[in-house]
């Protein structure tokens, strides 16, 4: 609805000064400006300033950058009223217009309302959609018929419910914004990537679907021998898309500082691509505990890189303490696998490495539980570098 009082306020700034003002202009300056103003850009800038509290500089920049031009407040007021009727607050509207000022010049019944209604029909909470759009107004830019609906239906194929799709869009709005997303999803299907893998990637690594180089990484991972229908393919693809070339090289260099070769790092990735998703700091603290605290060979981890993905405090330190005791007491053959005790389940670990030693089981269980509660090794340990 047209706000007459507000219009009187902000249009006063457009009234020209004159030493001998026209009586009509003197009595109704805002109405005169509204009727005869021909500078639509200045009007739009003034509207942004007085409606949203933008600085004159920001308002002018937005108008210039986005070619925002309107000569009356009728259309922008209609746009704002539509949003307010759907629960958008003034602060949310200010945030939206700062990001996409062109919304004020659109036909709201064609560009905004149908998309709002579509998204609201899929959500269990209207506030979820209001918050989603207020933070990401670009969602209102693509065509509903040609992009939003078909992309939504494509994502629904993998996530299997409106609740999951909306949650995915809230986590990553580009799923419905970027036109590359459906092309990348279709590309994965054509390359034989299983539906479960695609669903996992959408949930965990939705941003990769807007990347223009995703097809290159898919081909690269396939050439390394990963089967697109297997779970490990999605992990390898995430590693390739999430880890920059510079960070990848830094991680390889970190492994080499602990005695690995380039080939060892490559083989570790092939065995367990999760290891390249591990941070450099985590690699160093795990290796430090393994080598400096336990006194074991770092090459054991190269053969079982899964160790790098385990919790230091909840698994590696407490199990390491038990295994170190058994080795020191001669209760475990020194030629036995060092890594096996760390990868088995909790029940199997207790059965194989604590309960089976009748005379020491009470001490071992106490040692294990104490390390779980209060691990002696911390990430601030000065020995965490090779």
Coordinates of C-alpha atoms in Angstrom, one line a residue, residues 6-296:
X6 CA 6.6 8.4 4.3
X7 CA 6.5 9.7 0.7
X8 CA 6.1 13.3 2.0
X9 CA 9.3 12.8 4.1
X10 CA 11.7 11.4 1.6
X11 CA 10.5 13.4 -1.4
X12 CA 11.3 16.6 0.4
X13 CA 15.0 16.0 -0.3
X14 CA 14.1 16.3 -4.0
X15 CA 12.5 19.7 -3.7
X16 CA 14.6 22.4 -5.4
X17 CA 15.4 25.5 -3.4
X18 CA 14.2 28.8 -4.6
X19 CA 14.3 32.3 -3.1
X20 CA 10.7 32.9 -4.4
X21 CA 9.0 29.6 -4.2
X22 CA 5.7 29.0 -6.0
X23 CA 2.8 29.1 -3.5
X24 CA 1.7 25.7 -4.5
X25 CA 5.2 24.3 -4.3
X26 CA 5.6 26.0 -0.9
X27 CA 2.4 24.4 0.5
X28 CA 2.8 20.9 -1.1
X29 CA 6.5 20.5 -1.9
X30 CA 6.5 16.7 -1.8
X31 CA 3.5 16.3 -4.1
X32 CA 5.0 18.7 -6.6
X33 CA 8.2 16.7 -6.6
X34 CA 6.3 13.5 -7.0
X35 CA 4.4 14.8 -10.0
X36 CA 7.2 16.6 -11.8
X37 CA 10.4 14.7 -10.9
X38 CA 12.1 13.4 -14.0
X39 CA 15.3 12.1 -12.4
X40 CA 14.2 8.5 -11.8
X41 CA 17.6 7.5 -10.5
X42 CA 17.6 10.3 -7.9
X43 CA 14.1 9.3 -6.8
X44 CA 15.2 5.6 -6.5
X45 CA 18.2 6.6 -4.4
X46 CA 16.1 8.8 -2.2
X47 CA 13.6 6.0 -1.7
X48 CA 16.4 3.6 -0.6
X49 CA 17.8 6.1 1.8
X50 CA 14.5 6.9 3.5
X51 CA 12.9 3.5 3.4
X52 CA 15.9 1.4 4.5
X53 CA 18.2 3.8 6.1
X54 CA 21.0 3.3 3.5
X55 CA 23.6 6.0 3.2
X56 CA 23.2 8.3 0.2
X57 CA 26.5 6.9 -1.1
X58 CA 25.3 3.3 -0.9
X59 CA 21.9 4.2 -2.3
X60 CA 23.4 5.9 -5.3
X61 CA 25.9 3.1 -5.9
X62 CA 23.1 0.5 -5.8
X63 CA 21.0 2.5 -8.2
X64 CA 24.0 3.0 -10.6
X65 CA 25.3 -0.6 -10.4
X66 CA 21.9 -2.2 -10.8
X67 CA 20.3 0.4 -13.0
X68 CA 17.6 0.9 -10.5
X69 CA 15.1 3.4 -11.8
X70 CA 11.5 4.2 -10.8
X71 CA 9.7 7.5 -10.7
X72 CA 7.1 6.8 -8.1
X73 CA 6.9 4.6 -5.0
X74 CA 4.0 2.6 -6.2
X75 CA 5.9 -0.5 -7.5
X76 CA 8.5 -0.7 -4.8
X77 CA 5.8 -0.2 -2.1
X78 CA 3.8 -3.1 -3.7
X79 CA 6.9 -5.3 -3.6
X80 CA 7.6 -4.5 0.0
X81 CA 4.0 -5.0 1.1
X82 CA 3.9 -8.5 -0.6
X83 CA 7.0 -9.5 1.4
X84 CA 5.6 -8.1 4.7
X85 CA 2.3 -9.9 4.1
X86 CA 4.4 -13.1 4.1
X87 CA 6.2 -12.4 7.3
X88 CA 9.3 -10.6 6.3
X89 CA 10.6 -8.0 8.8
X90 CA 11.9 -4.5 7.9
X91 CA 15.5 -5.6 8.8
X92 CA 15.2 -8.7 6.5
X93 CA 13.8 -6.5 3.7
X94 CA 16.7 -4.1 4.1
X95 CA 19.2 -7.0 3.9
X96 CA 17.5 -8.4 0.8
X97 CA 17.3 -5.1 -1.1
X98 CA 21.0 -4.4 -0.3
X99 CA 21.8 -7.7 -2.1
X100 CA 19.2 -7.6 -4.9
X101 CA 17.9 -4.1 -5.3
X102 CA 16.3 -5.0 -8.6
X103 CA 13.5 -6.7 -6.7
X104 CA 12.0 -3.2 -6.2
X105 CA 11.5 -2.8 -9.9
X106 CA 10.0 -6.2 -10.7
X107 CA 6.4 -7.3 -11.1
X108 CA 5.9 -9.0 -7.7
X109 CA 2.9 -11.0 -8.8
X110 CA 4.9 -12.6 -11.6
X111 CA 8.5 -12.8 -10.3
X112 CA 8.1 -13.1 -6.5
X113 CA 4.7 -14.5 -5.5
X114 CA 4.7 -17.8 -7.5
X115 CA 8.2 -18.7 -6.2
X116 CA 7.3 -17.8 -2.6
X117 CA 4.2 -19.9 -2.9
X118 CA 6.1 -22.9 -4.4
X119 CA 8.7 -22.9 -1.6
X120 CA 6.2 -22.3 1.1
X121 CA 4.2 -25.3 -0.1
X122 CA 7.3 -27.5 0.3
X123 CA 8.3 -26.4 3.8
X124 CA 7.0 -27.4 7.2
X125 CA 7.7 -24.0 8.6
X126 CA 7.0 -20.6 6.8
X127 CA 9.8 -19.0 8.9
X128 CA 12.3 -21.4 7.3
X129 CA 11.5 -20.0 3.9
X130 CA 11.3 -16.4 5.1
X131 CA 14.8 -16.7 6.7
X132 CA 16.1 -18.6 3.6
X133 CA 15.0 -16.0 1.1
X134 CA 15.9 -13.0 3.4
X135 CA 19.5 -14.3 3.5
X136 CA 19.6 -15.5 -0.1
X137 CA 17.2 -13.3 -2.2
X138 CA 19.0 -14.6 -5.4
X139 CA 16.6 -17.6 -5.0
X140 CA 13.9 -15.4 -6.5
X141 CA 16.0 -14.7 -9.7
X142 CA 15.8 -18.0 -11.7
X143 CA 12.7 -19.0 -13.7
X144 CA 10.2 -21.0 -11.6
X145 CA 9.1 -23.1 -14.5
X146 CA 12.4 -23.5 -16.3
X147 CA 14.8 -23.8 -13.4
X148 CA 13.5 -23.9 -9.8
X149 CA 10.8 -26.6 -10.3
X150 CA 12.8 -29.0 -12.4
X151 CA 15.9 -28.6 -10.3
X152 CA 13.9 -29.1 -7.1
X153 CA 12.4 -32.3 -8.6
X154 CA 15.8 -33.5 -9.6
X155 CA 17.2 -33.0 -6.1
X156 CA 14.1 -34.6 -4.6
X157 CA 14.9 -37.8 -6.6
X158 CA 18.0 -38.3 -4.3
X159 CA 16.9 -36.8 -1.0
X160 CA 13.4 -38.4 -1.1
X161 CA 11.4 -35.9 0.9
X162 CA 10.5 -32.2 0.8
X163 CA 11.9 -31.9 4.3
X164 CA 15.3 -33.1 3.2
X165 CA 15.3 -30.9 0.0
X166 CA 14.4 -27.8 1.9
X167 CA 17.1 -28.6 4.5
X168 CA 19.6 -29.1 1.7
X169 CA 18.7 -25.7 0.2
X170 CA 18.9 -24.0 3.5
X171 CA 22.4 -25.4 3.9
X172 CA 23.3 -24.6 0.3
X173 CA 21.0 -22.1 -1.5
X174 CA 23.0 -22.6 -4.7
X175 CA 21.2 -25.9 -5.2
X176 CA 18.3 -23.9 -6.5
X177 CA 20.1 -20.7 -7.6
X178 CA 22.9 -21.9 -9.9
X179 CA 22.1 -23.2 -13.4
X180 CA 25.2 -25.4 -13.3
X181 CA 23.7 -27.5 -10.5
X182 CA 21.3 -29.6 -12.6
X183 CA 24.0 -30.0 -15.3
X184 CA 26.5 -31.4 -12.8
X185 CA 23.9 -33.7 -11.2
X186 CA 23.0 -35.0 -14.7
X187 CA 26.7 -35.4 -15.5
X188 CA 27.1 -37.6 -12.4
X189 CA 24.2 -39.8 -13.4
X190 CA 25.6 -40.2 -16.9
X191 CA 28.9 -41.2 -15.4
X192 CA 27.3 -44.0 -13.5
X193 CA 27.5 -42.5 -10.0
X194 CA 25.0 -44.2 -7.8
X195 CA 21.9 -42.4 -6.4
X196 CA 23.2 -43.0 -2.9
X197 CA 26.5 -41.4 -3.7
X198 CA 24.8 -38.4 -5.3
X199 CA 22.5 -38.0 -2.3
X200 CA 25.6 -38.1 0.0
X201 CA 27.3 -35.5 -2.0
X202 CA 24.3 -33.2 -2.0
X203 CA 24.0 -33.5 1.8
X204 CA 27.7 -33.2 2.6
X205 CA 29.3 -31.3 -0.3
X206 CA 26.5 -29.5 -2.0
X207 CA 28.8 -26.6 -3.1
X208 CA 30.6 -28.9 -5.5
X209 CA 27.5 -29.0 -7.7
X210 CA 28.0 -25.3 -8.7
X211 CA 31.6 -25.8 -9.6
X212 CA 32.4 -25.6 -13.3
X213 CA 35.3 -28.0 -13.0
X214 CA 33.4 -30.8 -11.3
X215 CA 33.3 -32.9 -14.5
X216 CA 37.1 -32.7 -14.7
X217 CA 37.4 -34.1 -11.1
X218 CA 34.9 -36.9 -11.9
X219 CA 37.0 -38.0 -14.8
X220 CA 40.1 -37.8 -12.7
X221 CA 38.7 -39.9 -9.9
X222 CA 37.4 -42.5 -12.4
X223 CA 40.9 -42.7 -14.0
X224 CA 42.4 -43.4 -10.6
X225 CA 40.3 -46.6 -10.5
X226 CA 37.4 -45.6 -8.2
X227 CA 34.1 -47.2 -9.1
X228 CA 31.4 -44.6 -9.4
X229 CA 28.8 -47.0 -8.0
X230 CA 30.8 -47.5 -4.8
X231 CA 30.8 -45.4 -1.6
X232 CA 34.5 -44.7 -1.7
X233 CA 34.0 -42.8 -5.1
X234 CA 32.1 -40.0 -3.4
X235 CA 34.8 -39.6 -0.7
X236 CA 37.5 -39.5 -3.3
X237 CA 35.5 -36.9 -5.3
X238 CA 34.9 -34.8 -2.2
X239 CA 38.7 -34.9 -1.5
X240 CA 39.5 -33.7 -5.0
X241 CA 36.9 -30.9 -5.0
X242 CA 37.4 -29.7 -1.4
X243 CA 41.2 -29.7 -1.2
X244 CA 42.9 -27.1 -3.3
X245 CA 46.0 -28.0 -5.2
X246 CA 48.2 -26.0 -2.8
X247 CA 46.7 -27.6 0.2
X248 CA 47.0 -31.1 -1.3
X249 CA 50.7 -30.5 -1.9
X250 CA 51.0 -29.2 1.7
X251 CA 49.5 -32.4 3.0
X252 CA 51.8 -34.6 0.9
X253 CA 54.8 -32.6 2.2
X254 CA 53.5 -33.2 5.7
X255 CA 53.4 -36.9 5.2
X256 CA 56.9 -36.8 3.7
X257 CA 58.2 -35.1 6.8
X258 CA 57.1 -38.1 8.8
X259 CA 59.0 -40.5 6.4
X260 CA 56.5 -41.2 3.7
X261 CA 57.2 -40.9 0.0
X262 CA 55.1 -39.4 -2.7
X263 CA 54.1 -43.0 -3.7
X264 CA 53.1 -43.7 -0.1
X265 CA 50.8 -40.6 0.0
X266 CA 49.3 -41.6 -3.3
X267 CA 48.7 -45.2 -2.2
X268 CA 47.2 -44.0 1.1
X269 CA 44.7 -41.9 -0.8
X270 CA 43.7 -44.8 -3.0
X271 CA 43.2 -47.0 0.0
X272 CA 41.4 -44.4 2.1
X273 CA 40.7 -41.1 0.4
X274 CA 39.4 -39.8 3.7
X275 CA 43.1 -39.2 4.7
X276 CA 43.3 -36.2 2.3
X277 CA 40.3 -34.7 4.0
X278 CA 42.2 -34.7 7.3
X279 CA 43.7 -31.4 8.3
X280 CA 47.4 -30.8 8.4
X281 CA 47.2 -30.2 12.1
X282 CA 45.4 -33.5 12.6
X283 CA 48.0 -35.3 10.5
X284 CA 50.8 -33.9 12.7
X285 CA 49.2 -34.6 16.1
X286 CA 48.3 -38.2 15.1
X287 CA 51.8 -38.8 13.7
X288 CA 53.4 -37.2 16.7
X289 CA 51.6 -39.4 19.2
X290 CA 52.2 -42.5 17.1
X291 CA 55.9 -41.8 16.5
X292 CA 57.1 -39.7 19.4
X293 CA 54.8 -40.9 22.2
X294 CA 54.3 -44.6 21.3
X295 CA 57.7 -44.9 19.5
X296 CA 56.1 -46.7 16.5

